[in-house]
Short mmCIF file of C-alpha atoms in Angstrom, two decimals:
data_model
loop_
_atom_site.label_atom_id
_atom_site.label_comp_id
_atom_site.label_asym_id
_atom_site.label_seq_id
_atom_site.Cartn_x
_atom_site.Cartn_y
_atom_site.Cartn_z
CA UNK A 1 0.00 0.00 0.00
CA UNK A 2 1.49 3.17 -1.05
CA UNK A 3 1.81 6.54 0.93
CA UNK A 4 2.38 9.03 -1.35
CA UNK A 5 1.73 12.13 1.44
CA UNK A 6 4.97 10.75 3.36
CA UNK A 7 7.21 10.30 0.54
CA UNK A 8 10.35 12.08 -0.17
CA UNK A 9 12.63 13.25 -2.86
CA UNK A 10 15.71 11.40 -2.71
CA UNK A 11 18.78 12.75 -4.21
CA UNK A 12 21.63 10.43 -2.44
CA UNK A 13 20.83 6.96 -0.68
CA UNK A 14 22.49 6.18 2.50
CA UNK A 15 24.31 2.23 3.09
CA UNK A 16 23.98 0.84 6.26
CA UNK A 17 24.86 -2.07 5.68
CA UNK A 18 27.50 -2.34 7.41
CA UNK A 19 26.80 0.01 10.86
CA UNK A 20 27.04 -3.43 13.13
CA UNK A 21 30.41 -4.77 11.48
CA UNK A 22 32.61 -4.60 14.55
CA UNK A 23 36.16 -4.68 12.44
CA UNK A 24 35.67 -2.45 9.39
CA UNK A 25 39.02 -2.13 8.58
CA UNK A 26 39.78 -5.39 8.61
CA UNK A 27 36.68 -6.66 6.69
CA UNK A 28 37.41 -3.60 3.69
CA UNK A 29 40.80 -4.94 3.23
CA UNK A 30 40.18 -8.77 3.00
CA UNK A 31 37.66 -7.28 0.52
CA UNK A 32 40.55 -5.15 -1.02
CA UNK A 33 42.24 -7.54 -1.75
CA UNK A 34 40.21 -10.47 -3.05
CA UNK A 35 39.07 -7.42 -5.26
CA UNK A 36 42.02 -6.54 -6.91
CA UNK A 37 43.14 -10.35 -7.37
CA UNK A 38 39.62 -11.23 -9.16
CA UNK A 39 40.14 -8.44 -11.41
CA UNK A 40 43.90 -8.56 -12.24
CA UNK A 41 43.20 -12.61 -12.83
CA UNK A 42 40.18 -12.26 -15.07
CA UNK A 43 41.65 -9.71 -17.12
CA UNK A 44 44.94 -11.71 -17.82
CA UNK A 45 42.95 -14.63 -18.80
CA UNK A 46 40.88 -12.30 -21.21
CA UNK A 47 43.98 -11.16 -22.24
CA UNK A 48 45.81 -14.84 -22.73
CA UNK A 49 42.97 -15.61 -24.79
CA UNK A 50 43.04 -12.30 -27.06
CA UNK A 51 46.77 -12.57 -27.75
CA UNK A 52 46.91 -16.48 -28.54
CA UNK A 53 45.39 -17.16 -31.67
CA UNK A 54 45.59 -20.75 -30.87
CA UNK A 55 42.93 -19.93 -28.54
CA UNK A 56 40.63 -18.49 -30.76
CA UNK A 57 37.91 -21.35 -30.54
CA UNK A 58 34.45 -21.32 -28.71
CA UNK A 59 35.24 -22.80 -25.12
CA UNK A 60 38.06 -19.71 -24.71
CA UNK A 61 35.26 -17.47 -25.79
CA UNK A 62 33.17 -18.34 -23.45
CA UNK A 63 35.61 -18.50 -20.74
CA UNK A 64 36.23 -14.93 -21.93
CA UNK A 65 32.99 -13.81 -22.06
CA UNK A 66 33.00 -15.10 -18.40
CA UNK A 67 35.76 -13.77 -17.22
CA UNK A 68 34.03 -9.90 -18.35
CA UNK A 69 30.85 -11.07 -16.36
CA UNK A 70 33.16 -11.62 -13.77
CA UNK A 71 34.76 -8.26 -13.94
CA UNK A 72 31.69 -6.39 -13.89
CA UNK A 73 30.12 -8.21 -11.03
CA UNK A 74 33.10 -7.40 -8.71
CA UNK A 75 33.32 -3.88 -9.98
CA UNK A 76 29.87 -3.05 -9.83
CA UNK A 77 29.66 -3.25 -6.56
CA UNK A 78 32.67 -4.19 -4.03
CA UNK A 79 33.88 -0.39 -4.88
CA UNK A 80 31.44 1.30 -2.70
CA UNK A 81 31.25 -1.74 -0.18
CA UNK A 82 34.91 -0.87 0.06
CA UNK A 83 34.75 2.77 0.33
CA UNK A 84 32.16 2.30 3.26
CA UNK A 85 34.60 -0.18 4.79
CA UNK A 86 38.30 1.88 4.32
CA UNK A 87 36.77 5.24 3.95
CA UNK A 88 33.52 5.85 5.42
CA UNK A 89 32.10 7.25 2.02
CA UNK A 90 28.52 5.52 2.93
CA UNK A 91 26.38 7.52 0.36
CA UNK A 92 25.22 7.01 -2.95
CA UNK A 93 23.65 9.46 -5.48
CA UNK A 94 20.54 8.28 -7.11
CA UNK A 95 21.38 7.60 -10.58
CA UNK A 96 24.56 5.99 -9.52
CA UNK A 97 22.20 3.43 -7.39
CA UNK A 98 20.53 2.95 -9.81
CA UNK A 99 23.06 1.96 -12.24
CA UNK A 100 24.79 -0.17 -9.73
CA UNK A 101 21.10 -1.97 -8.87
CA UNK A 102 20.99 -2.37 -13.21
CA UNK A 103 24.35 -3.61 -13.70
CA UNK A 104 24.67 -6.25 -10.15
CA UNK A 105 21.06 -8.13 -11.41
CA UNK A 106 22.36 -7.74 -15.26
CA UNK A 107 26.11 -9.74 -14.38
CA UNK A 108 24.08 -11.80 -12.28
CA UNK A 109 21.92 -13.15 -14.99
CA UNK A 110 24.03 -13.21 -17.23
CA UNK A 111 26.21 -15.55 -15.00
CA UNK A 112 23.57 -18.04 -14.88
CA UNK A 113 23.66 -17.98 -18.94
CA UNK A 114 27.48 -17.87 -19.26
CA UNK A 115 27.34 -21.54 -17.14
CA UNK A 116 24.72 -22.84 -18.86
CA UNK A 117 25.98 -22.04 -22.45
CA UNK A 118 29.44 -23.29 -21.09
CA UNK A 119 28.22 -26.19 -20.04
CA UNK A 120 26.01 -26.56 -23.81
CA UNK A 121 29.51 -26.28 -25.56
CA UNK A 122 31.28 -29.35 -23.29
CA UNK A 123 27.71 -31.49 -24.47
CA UNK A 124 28.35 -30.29 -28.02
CA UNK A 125 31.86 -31.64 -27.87
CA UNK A 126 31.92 -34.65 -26.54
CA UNK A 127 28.74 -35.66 -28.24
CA UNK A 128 29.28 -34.83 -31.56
CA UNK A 129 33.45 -34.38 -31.77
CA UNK A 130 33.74 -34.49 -35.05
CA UNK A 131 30.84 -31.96 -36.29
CA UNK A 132 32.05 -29.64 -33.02
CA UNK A 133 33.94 -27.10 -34.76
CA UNK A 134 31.05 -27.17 -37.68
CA UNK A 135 28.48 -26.61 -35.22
CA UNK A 136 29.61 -24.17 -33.01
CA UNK A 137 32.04 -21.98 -35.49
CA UNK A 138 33.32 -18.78 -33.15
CA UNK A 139 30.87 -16.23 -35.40
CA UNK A 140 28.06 -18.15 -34.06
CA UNK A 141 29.56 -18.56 -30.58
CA UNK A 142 29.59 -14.56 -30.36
CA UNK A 143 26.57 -14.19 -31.46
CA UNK A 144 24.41 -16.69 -29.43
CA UNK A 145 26.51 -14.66 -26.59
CA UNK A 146 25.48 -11.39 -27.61
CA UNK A 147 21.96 -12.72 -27.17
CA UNK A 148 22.12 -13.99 -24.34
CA UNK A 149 23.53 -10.55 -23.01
CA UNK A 150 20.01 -9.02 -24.69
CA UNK A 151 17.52 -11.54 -23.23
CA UNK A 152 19.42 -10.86 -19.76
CA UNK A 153 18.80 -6.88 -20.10
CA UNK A 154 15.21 -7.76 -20.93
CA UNK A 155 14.60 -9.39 -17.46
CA UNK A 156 16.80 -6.88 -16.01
CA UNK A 157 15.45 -4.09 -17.30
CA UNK A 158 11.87 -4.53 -15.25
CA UNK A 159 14.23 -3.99 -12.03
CA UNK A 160 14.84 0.16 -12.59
CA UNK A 161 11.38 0.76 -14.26
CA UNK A 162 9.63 -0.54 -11.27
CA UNK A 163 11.70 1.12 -8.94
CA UNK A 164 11.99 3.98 -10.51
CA UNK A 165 8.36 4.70 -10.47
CA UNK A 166 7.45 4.64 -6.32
CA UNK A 167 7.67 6.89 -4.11
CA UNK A 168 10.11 6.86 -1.26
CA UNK A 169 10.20 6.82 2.44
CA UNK A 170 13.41 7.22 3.49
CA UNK A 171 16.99 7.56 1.87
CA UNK A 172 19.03 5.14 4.48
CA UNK A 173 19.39 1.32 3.49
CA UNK A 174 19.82 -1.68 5.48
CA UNK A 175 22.39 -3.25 3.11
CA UNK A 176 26.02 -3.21 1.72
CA UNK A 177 25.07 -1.85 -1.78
CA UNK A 178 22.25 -1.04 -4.10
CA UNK A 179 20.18 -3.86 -5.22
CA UNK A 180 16.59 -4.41 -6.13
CA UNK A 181 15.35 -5.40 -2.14
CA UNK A 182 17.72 -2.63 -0.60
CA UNK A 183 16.09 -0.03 -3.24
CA UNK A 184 12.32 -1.14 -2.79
CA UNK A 185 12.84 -1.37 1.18
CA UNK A 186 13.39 2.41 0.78
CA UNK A 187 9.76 3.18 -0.76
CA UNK A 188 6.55 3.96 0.89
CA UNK A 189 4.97 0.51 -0.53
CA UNK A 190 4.50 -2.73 0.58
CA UNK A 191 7.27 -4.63 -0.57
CA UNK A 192 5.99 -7.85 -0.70
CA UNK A 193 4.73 -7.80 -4.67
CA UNK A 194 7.83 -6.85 -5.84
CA UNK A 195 9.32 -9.25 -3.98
CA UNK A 196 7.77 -11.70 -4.92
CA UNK A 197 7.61 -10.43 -8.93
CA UNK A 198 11.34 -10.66 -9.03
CA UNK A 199 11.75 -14.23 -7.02
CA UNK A 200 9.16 -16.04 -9.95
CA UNK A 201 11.58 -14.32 -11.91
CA UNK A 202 14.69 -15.46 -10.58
CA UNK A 203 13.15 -18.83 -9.73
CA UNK A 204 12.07 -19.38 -13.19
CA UNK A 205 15.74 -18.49 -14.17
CA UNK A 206 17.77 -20.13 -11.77
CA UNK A 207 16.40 -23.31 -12.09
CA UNK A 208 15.91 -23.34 -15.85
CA UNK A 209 19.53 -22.81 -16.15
CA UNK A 210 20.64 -25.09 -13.10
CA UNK A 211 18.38 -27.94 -14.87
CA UNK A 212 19.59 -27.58 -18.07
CA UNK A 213 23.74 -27.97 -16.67
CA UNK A 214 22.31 -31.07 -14.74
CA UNK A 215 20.77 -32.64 -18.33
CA UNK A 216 24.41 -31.74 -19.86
CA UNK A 217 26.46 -33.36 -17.69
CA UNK A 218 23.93 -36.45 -16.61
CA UNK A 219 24.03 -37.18 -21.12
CA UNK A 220 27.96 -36.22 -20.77
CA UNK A 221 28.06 -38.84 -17.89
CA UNK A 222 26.42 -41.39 -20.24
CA UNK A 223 28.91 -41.11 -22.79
CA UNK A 224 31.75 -41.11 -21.32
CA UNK A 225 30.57 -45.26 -20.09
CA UNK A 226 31.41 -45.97 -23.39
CA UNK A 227 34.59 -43.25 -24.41
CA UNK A 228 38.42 -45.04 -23.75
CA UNK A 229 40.23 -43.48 -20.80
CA UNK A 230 42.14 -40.90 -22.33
CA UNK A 231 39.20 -39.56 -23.71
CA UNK A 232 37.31 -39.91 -20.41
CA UNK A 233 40.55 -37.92 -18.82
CA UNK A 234 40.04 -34.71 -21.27
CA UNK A 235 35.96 -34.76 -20.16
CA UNK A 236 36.87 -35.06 -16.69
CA UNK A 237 39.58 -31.90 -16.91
CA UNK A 238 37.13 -29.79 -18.62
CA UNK A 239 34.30 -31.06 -16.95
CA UNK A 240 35.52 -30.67 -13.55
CA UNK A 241 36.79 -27.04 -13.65
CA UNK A 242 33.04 -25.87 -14.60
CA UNK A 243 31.26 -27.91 -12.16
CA UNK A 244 33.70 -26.06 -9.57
CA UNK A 245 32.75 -22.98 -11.31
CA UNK A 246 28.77 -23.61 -11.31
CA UNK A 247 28.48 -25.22 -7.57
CA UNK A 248 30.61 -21.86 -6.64
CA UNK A 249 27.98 -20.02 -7.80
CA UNK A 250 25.25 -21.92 -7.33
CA UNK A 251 25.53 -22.72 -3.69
CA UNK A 252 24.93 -19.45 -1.91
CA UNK A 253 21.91 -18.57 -4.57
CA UNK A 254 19.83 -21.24 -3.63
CA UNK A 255 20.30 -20.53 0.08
CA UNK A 256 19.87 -17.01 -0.59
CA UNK A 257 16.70 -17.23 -2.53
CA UNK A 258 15.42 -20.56 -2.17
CA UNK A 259 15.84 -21.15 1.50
CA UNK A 260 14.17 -17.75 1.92
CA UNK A 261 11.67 -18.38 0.50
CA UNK A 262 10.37 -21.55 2.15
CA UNK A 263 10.50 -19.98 5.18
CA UNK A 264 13.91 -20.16 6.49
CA UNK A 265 14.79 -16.84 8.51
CA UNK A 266 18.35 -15.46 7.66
CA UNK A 267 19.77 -12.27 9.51
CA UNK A 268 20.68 -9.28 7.71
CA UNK A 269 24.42 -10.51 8.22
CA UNK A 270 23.91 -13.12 6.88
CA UNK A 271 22.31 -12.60 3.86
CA UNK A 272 24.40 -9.94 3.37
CA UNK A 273 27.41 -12.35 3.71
CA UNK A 274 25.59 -14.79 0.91
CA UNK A 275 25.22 -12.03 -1.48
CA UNK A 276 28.86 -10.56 -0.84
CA UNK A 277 29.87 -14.41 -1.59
CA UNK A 278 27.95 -14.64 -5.06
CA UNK A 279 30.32 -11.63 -6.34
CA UNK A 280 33.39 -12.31 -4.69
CA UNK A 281 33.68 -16.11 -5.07
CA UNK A 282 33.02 -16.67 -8.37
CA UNK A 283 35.10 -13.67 -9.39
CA UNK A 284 37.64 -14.28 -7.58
CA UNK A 285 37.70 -18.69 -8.40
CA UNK A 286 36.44 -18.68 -11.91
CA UNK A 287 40.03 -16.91 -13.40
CA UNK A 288 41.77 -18.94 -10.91
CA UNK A 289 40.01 -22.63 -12.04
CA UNK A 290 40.02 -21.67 -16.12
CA UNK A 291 43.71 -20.64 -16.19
CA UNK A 292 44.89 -24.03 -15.41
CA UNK A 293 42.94 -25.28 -18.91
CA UNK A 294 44.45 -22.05 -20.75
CA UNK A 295 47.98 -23.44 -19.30
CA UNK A 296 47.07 -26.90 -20.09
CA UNK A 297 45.65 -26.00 -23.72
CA UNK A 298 49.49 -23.95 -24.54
CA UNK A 299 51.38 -26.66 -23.25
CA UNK A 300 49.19 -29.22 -24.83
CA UNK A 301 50.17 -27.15 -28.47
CA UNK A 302 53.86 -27.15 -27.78
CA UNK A 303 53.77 -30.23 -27.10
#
């Protein structure tokens, strides 16, 4: 229910996210410095793939176009977590909010795409090896990519139009950054249906994508019953490093928004924690996981 007579105009937000951290110091500079590692190892893989032609086949793009979903989901948002932490900077202007709120759920997405079209190209490989490189070509690689990153600002974009349109309460926030829950806790209306838009949403999402990289790998499993061990060796090294990648991921989302909402209570620490872990972990273990294939790969070609 809306309250349009109490609303205000809100130029800045305020993060309070983290007003009960008892070591802030400490906290900003673990953050600091998983930060700048995540970053500085997703863009040298991005960077060993541009610069080594003999990488220049669909699985590298993909890890590529993962490691910039990486990138952005890090530097979206641990900047101002960090400058709250080390600094005290613990405002926000409005436009920057919402760009930060657009460009967290857009990385997020498109996360859940990047794994499942990852995990697409291993079932394309192994079950048709020698039409792979006819099927997926790199032109077509890029492109199904560059759709995905559409369809992912489609469900994205209902986020900031939504928001965007209430009226608002109060400019302080009970979280770390902007997202879509710490923005809508600021208006004058009951939450509750946007909540709950945005979780069919996400449900919908999560699980399409989380079902589809179980079919993948439970036909990839099948096949490799009847593939000779060195063959079952190269699955199992590809294979491995994106299941690390996915249950990464994976893990704190469906505590996050599945546990929630079948009733189990989380504190605003800890949810906080389980969102923080979603950007950091995967940013920070997805460069680290893929550059022991882009090692392998080079010394596999000297060899």
């Amino acid at each position: 229910m809306s309250l349009p007579n109490a609303s205000i105009k809100v130029t800045h937000f305020i993060i309070g996210g983290f007003d009960t951290v008892k070591r802030p110091i400490a906290v900003g500079v673990v953050m600091l410095i998983i930060y700048l590692l995540a970053v500085i190892a997703n863009v040298l893989n991005i960077l060993f793939i541009i610069f080594d032609k003999r990488l220049h086949k669909p699985m590298y793009i993909l890890i590529c176009n993962l490691a910039v979903v990486d990138i952005l989901y890090c530097c979206g948002t641990t900047p101002t977590m960090i400058g709250v932490l080390l600094a005290g900077v613990n405002t926000i202007s409005y436009v920057e909010c919402f760009i930060q709120m657009s460009v967290f759920h857009l990385v997020g997405v498109m996360e859940l795409f990047a794994l499942a079209i990852m995990a697409f190209d291993r079932l394309i490989a192994f079950s048709f090896p020698f039409q792979y490189h006819s099927y997926l070509t790199n032109t077509r690689t890029l492109v199904v990519t560059y759709i995905l990153w559409v369809v992912a600002s489609g469900f994205v974009a209902v986020m900031p139009v939504t928001a965007a349109t209430l009226p608002y309460c109060t400019s302080r926030m009970k979280y770390a950054f902007c997202d879509y829950a710490a923005v809508i806790r600021t208006t004058c209306v009951d939450p509750n249906y946007y909540f709950n838009l945005v979780s069919v949403m996400m449900f919908f999402l999560l699980f399409f994508t989380f079902s589809f990289i179980g079919l993948s790998y439970f036909v990839i499993a099948f096949l490799m019953k009847f593939s000779s061990n060195r063959d079952k060796k190269k699955m199992a090294s590809t294979c491995v490093s994106h299941l690390i990648v996915v249950t990464c991921y994976y893990s704190p989302l469906f505590v996050l928004i599945v546990f929630t909402r079948v009733g189990v209570v989380l504190t605003l620490e800890e949810r906080q924690g389980l969102l923080i872990g979603t950007i950091l972990s995967p940013s920070l273990v997805n460069p680290v996981v893929y550059s022991f294939i882009l090692v392998g790969s080079c010394s596999g070609h000297q060899g």
